[in-house]
Short mmCIF file of C-alpha atoms in Angstrom, two decimals:
data_model
loop_
_atom_site.label_atom_id
_atom_site.label_comp_id
_atom_site.label_asym_id
_atom_site.label_seq_id
_atom_site.Cartn_x
_atom_site.Cartn_y
_atom_site.Cartn_z
CA PHE D 1 121.82 113.78 129.84
CA ASP D 2 122.76 111.02 127.38
CA SER D 3 126.12 110.47 129.05
CA ALA D 4 124.50 110.52 132.47
CA VAL D 5 122.28 107.54 131.72
CA SER D 6 124.30 105.67 129.10
CA ARG D 7 125.29 103.01 131.63
CA SER D 8 121.89 102.52 133.20
CA GLY D 9 120.83 99.59 131.01
CA VAL D 10 117.09 98.82 131.10
CA GLY D 11 115.06 102.00 131.49
CA ALA D 12 117.73 104.35 130.12
CA ILE D 13 115.36 105.90 127.59
CA GLU D 14 112.69 106.51 130.22
CA ILE D 15 115.23 107.98 132.64
CA ASN D 16 116.66 110.23 129.95
CA LYS D 17 113.17 111.41 129.01
CA CYS D 18 112.34 112.17 132.64
CA LEU D 19 115.56 114.16 133.04
CA LYS D 20 114.94 116.25 129.95
CA ASN D 21 111.28 116.90 130.78
CA THR D 22 112.11 117.71 134.40
CA TYR D 23 114.78 120.29 133.64
CA MET D 24 112.73 121.81 130.84
CA LEU D 25 109.66 122.21 133.07
CA LEU D 26 111.86 123.40 135.93
CA GLY D 27 113.34 126.14 133.78
CA VAL D 28 109.96 127.32 132.50
CA SER D 29 108.38 127.24 135.96
CA MET D 30 111.27 129.26 137.42
CA ILE D 31 110.79 131.91 134.74
CA PHE D 32 107.06 131.98 135.48
CA SER D 33 107.68 132.23 139.22
CA GLY D 34 110.12 135.08 138.64
CA LEU D 35 107.56 136.95 136.54
CA VAL D 36 104.92 136.58 139.26
CA ALA D 37 107.43 137.78 141.87
CA PHE D 38 108.21 140.81 139.69
CA LEU D 39 104.49 141.52 139.32
CA ALA D 40 104.02 141.27 143.09
CA MET D 41 106.85 143.75 143.57
CA GLN D 42 105.45 146.20 141.03
CA MET D 43 101.92 145.97 142.40
CA GLY D 44 103.05 146.24 146.01
CA TRP D 45 101.27 143.06 147.07
CA PRO D 46 101.68 142.30 150.78
CA ARG D 47 103.48 139.23 152.08
CA PRO D 48 100.93 136.44 152.69
CA HIS D 49 100.18 135.47 156.27
CA TRP D 50 102.13 132.40 157.32
CA LEU D 51 98.89 130.39 157.70
CA LEU D 52 97.85 131.31 154.16
CA PHE D 53 101.33 130.44 152.91
CA LEU D 54 101.36 127.01 154.56
CA GLY D 55 97.79 126.29 153.47
CA GLY D 56 98.50 127.25 149.87
CA PHE D 57 101.80 125.38 149.81
CA PHE D 58 100.54 122.08 151.20
CA GLY D 59 97.22 122.33 149.39
CA LEU D 60 98.84 122.84 145.99
CA ASN D 61 101.34 120.07 146.70
CA TRP D 62 98.43 117.74 147.44
CA PHE D 63 96.75 118.79 144.19
CA ILE D 64 99.90 118.12 142.19
CA THR D 65 100.39 114.71 143.79
CA ALA D 66 96.77 113.74 143.13
CA ASN D 67 97.06 114.72 139.46
CA ARG D 68 100.67 113.77 138.83
CA ASN D 69 99.79 111.36 136.02
CA SER D 70 97.67 113.80 133.99
CA SER D 71 98.13 117.13 132.27
CA ILE D 72 96.13 118.74 135.08
CA GLY D 73 99.20 118.21 137.23
CA LEU D 74 101.02 120.75 135.06
CA ILE D 75 98.43 123.35 136.04
CA GLY D 76 99.21 122.54 139.65
CA VAL D 77 102.96 123.01 139.04
CA PHE D 78 102.44 126.50 137.64
CA ALA D 79 99.92 127.33 140.37
CA LEU D 80 102.44 126.33 143.04
CA THR D 81 105.42 128.05 141.45
CA GLY D 82 103.36 131.17 140.80
CA PHE D 83 102.12 131.17 144.40
CA LEU D 84 105.67 130.84 145.72
CA GLY D 85 106.77 133.63 143.40
CA TYR D 86 104.03 135.85 144.79
CA ALA D 87 105.14 135.01 148.33
CA MET D 88 108.77 135.83 147.52
CA GLY D 89 108.01 139.12 145.75
CA PRO D 90 107.45 141.26 148.87
CA THR D 91 110.60 139.87 150.48
CA ILE D 92 112.76 140.77 147.50
CA SER D 93 111.07 144.17 147.33
CA TYR D 94 111.99 144.77 150.97
CA PHE D 95 115.65 143.99 150.32
CA LEU D 96 115.75 146.21 147.24
CA ASN D 97 114.01 149.19 148.81
CA ALA D 98 114.83 149.09 152.53
CA ILE D 99 118.45 147.94 152.59
CA PRO D 100 121.27 150.03 151.05
CA ASN D 101 123.04 147.04 149.49
CA GLY D 102 119.88 144.97 149.11
CA GLY D 103 120.34 144.48 145.38
CA GLN D 104 123.77 142.95 145.90
CA ILE D 105 122.38 140.67 148.61
CA VAL D 106 119.59 139.41 146.34
CA MET D 107 121.97 138.81 143.45
CA ALA D 108 124.44 137.04 145.73
CA ALA D 109 121.69 134.74 147.02
CA MET D 110 120.51 134.02 143.47
CA GLY D 111 124.02 133.34 142.22
CA THR D 112 124.93 131.11 145.14
CA THR D 113 121.69 129.17 144.74
CA GLY D 114 122.43 128.60 141.06
CA VAL D 115 126.01 127.51 141.72
CA ILE D 116 124.96 125.05 144.45
CA PHE D 117 122.19 123.53 142.34
CA LEU D 118 124.29 123.18 139.19
CA ALA D 119 127.29 121.80 141.08
CA LEU D 120 125.34 119.21 143.09
CA SER D 121 123.00 118.07 140.33
CA GLY D 122 125.88 118.01 137.86
CA TYR D 123 127.91 115.87 140.27
CA VAL D 124 125.13 113.28 140.43
CA LEU D 125 124.59 113.31 136.66
CA VAL D 126 128.29 112.75 135.96
CA THR D 127 129.18 110.29 138.71
CA ARG D 128 125.78 108.54 138.96
CA LYS D 129 126.38 108.15 142.68
CA ASN D 130 123.37 106.82 144.58
CA PHE D 131 122.23 109.10 147.41
CA GLN D 132 119.20 107.07 148.43
CA PHE D 133 120.78 106.51 151.85
CA LEU D 134 120.15 110.18 152.66
CA GLY D 135 116.37 109.80 152.50
CA GLY D 136 115.59 109.02 156.12
CA MET D 137 117.98 111.59 157.52
CA LEU D 138 116.66 114.30 155.21
CA ILE D 139 113.03 113.63 156.13
CA VAL D 140 113.69 113.67 159.87
CA GLY D 141 116.01 116.67 159.63
CA THR D 142 113.62 118.67 157.46
CA LEU D 143 110.68 118.03 159.78
CA ALA D 144 112.71 118.89 162.88
CA ILE D 145 114.15 122.12 161.48
CA PHE D 146 110.77 123.15 160.07
CA LEU D 147 109.15 122.78 163.49
CA LEU D 148 112.01 124.68 165.13
CA MET D 149 111.68 127.47 162.56
CA LEU D 150 107.95 127.67 163.19
CA GLY D 151 108.46 127.69 166.96
CA ASN D 152 111.14 130.38 166.73
CA MET D 153 108.92 132.53 164.53
CA LEU D 154 105.91 132.25 166.85
CA PHE D 155 107.45 132.05 170.33
CA PHE D 156 111.21 132.41 170.77
CA LYS D 157 111.92 135.06 168.12
CA MET D 158 115.69 134.70 168.54
CA SER D 159 117.68 136.14 165.64
CA GLY D 160 120.72 134.00 166.41
CA LEU D 161 118.66 130.82 166.40
CA SER D 162 116.96 131.89 163.18
CA LEU D 163 120.34 132.36 161.50
CA ALA D 164 121.59 128.97 162.71
CA LEU D 165 118.42 127.24 161.49
CA SER D 166 118.77 128.90 158.09
CA ALA D 167 122.33 127.58 157.83
CA VAL D 168 121.17 124.04 158.63
CA TRP D 169 118.30 124.48 156.16
CA VAL D 170 120.84 125.24 153.42
CA LEU D 171 122.62 121.97 154.18
CA LEU D 172 119.33 120.04 154.14
CA MET D 173 118.25 121.55 150.83
CA SER D 174 121.65 120.70 149.35
CA GLY D 175 121.08 117.12 150.48
CA TRP D 176 117.65 117.09 148.86
CA ILE D 177 119.18 118.22 145.55
CA LEU D 178 121.53 115.24 145.67
CA TYR D 179 118.72 112.88 146.70
CA ASP D 180 116.12 114.07 144.16
CA THR D 181 118.57 114.08 141.25
CA SER D 182 119.79 110.63 142.25
CA ASP D 183 116.19 109.40 142.32
CA ILE D 184 115.76 110.41 138.67
CA VAL D 185 119.12 109.10 137.49
CA HIS D 186 118.55 105.71 139.10
CA GLY D 187 114.97 105.37 137.91
CA ARG D 188 113.23 105.65 141.26
CA GLN D 189 111.44 108.81 140.14
CA THR D 190 110.04 108.64 136.61
CA ASN D 191 107.29 111.26 136.94
CA TYR D 192 108.69 114.56 135.73
CA ILE D 193 105.85 116.55 137.32
CA MET D 194 106.73 115.28 140.78
CA ALA D 195 110.45 115.59 140.09
CA THR D 196 110.05 119.21 138.99
CA THR D 197 107.95 120.06 142.03
CA SER D 198 110.50 118.58 144.42
CA LEU D 199 113.45 120.34 142.82
CA PHE D 200 111.66 123.68 142.54
CA VAL D 201 110.62 123.67 146.20
CA THR D 202 114.17 122.74 147.18
CA ILE D 203 115.65 125.57 145.12
CA TYR D 204 113.08 128.00 146.53
CA ASN D 205 113.90 127.04 150.11
CA LEU D 206 117.62 127.21 149.38
CA PHE D 207 117.31 130.71 147.96
CA SER D 208 115.13 131.87 150.87
CA SER D 209 117.64 130.65 153.43
CA LEU D 210 120.62 132.13 151.63
CA LEU D 211 118.78 135.44 151.30
CA HIS D 212 118.23 135.47 155.05
CA ILE D 213 121.84 134.56 155.81
CA PHE D 214 123.30 137.14 153.43
CA GLY D 215 120.82 139.71 154.73
CA VAL D 216 122.04 139.24 158.29
CA MET D 217 125.67 139.29 157.18
CA GLY D 218 124.94 142.45 155.23
CA GLY D 219 123.52 144.23 158.25
CA ASP D 220 119.80 143.37 158.06
CA GLU D 221 118.43 142.34 161.44
#
């Protein structure tokens, strides 16, 4: 972290502090989310309805944003990451119990997610390249693909389209990793609660998409 911000001049201490706090909170929240997912698997909790999922996701994001400058925002971070862990638990359980090589698929998705995140965030930290120019394209692309995913789930139900959208989603989430990390490094994002939330959601979406892609490649329809 020190080398990543040593050339930033004014605000280097604040940027360095935000980086350290963000990655520390990100690591703890990922462990917490994993524990909730494990609990959901052990207890056999059902996958939440998509309306409940969207309501919980956007509602908790609103709560975090409203309380981003207080310690209450931390409660929101753990509520969101725990909720997403609960939502992911039944999916992982399905892969482990219903697919012969499901364990390998889950581990491959986890490993690939980790490699992508570390490689892209590390690239920004080392090179300090500014990816702010991606902002508009990422917002439009994310909204468009999200609506297409929702439409395909509710109406079209085309497996080929679902796979293609997941592949594009992986590219978009990779772009968000570059953009969010660049925001911190260049001092545009100094709130570690918001930074953690953005990165966690990106990693979660990346893992979900890779799990779907590897599942199809592994024979899951």
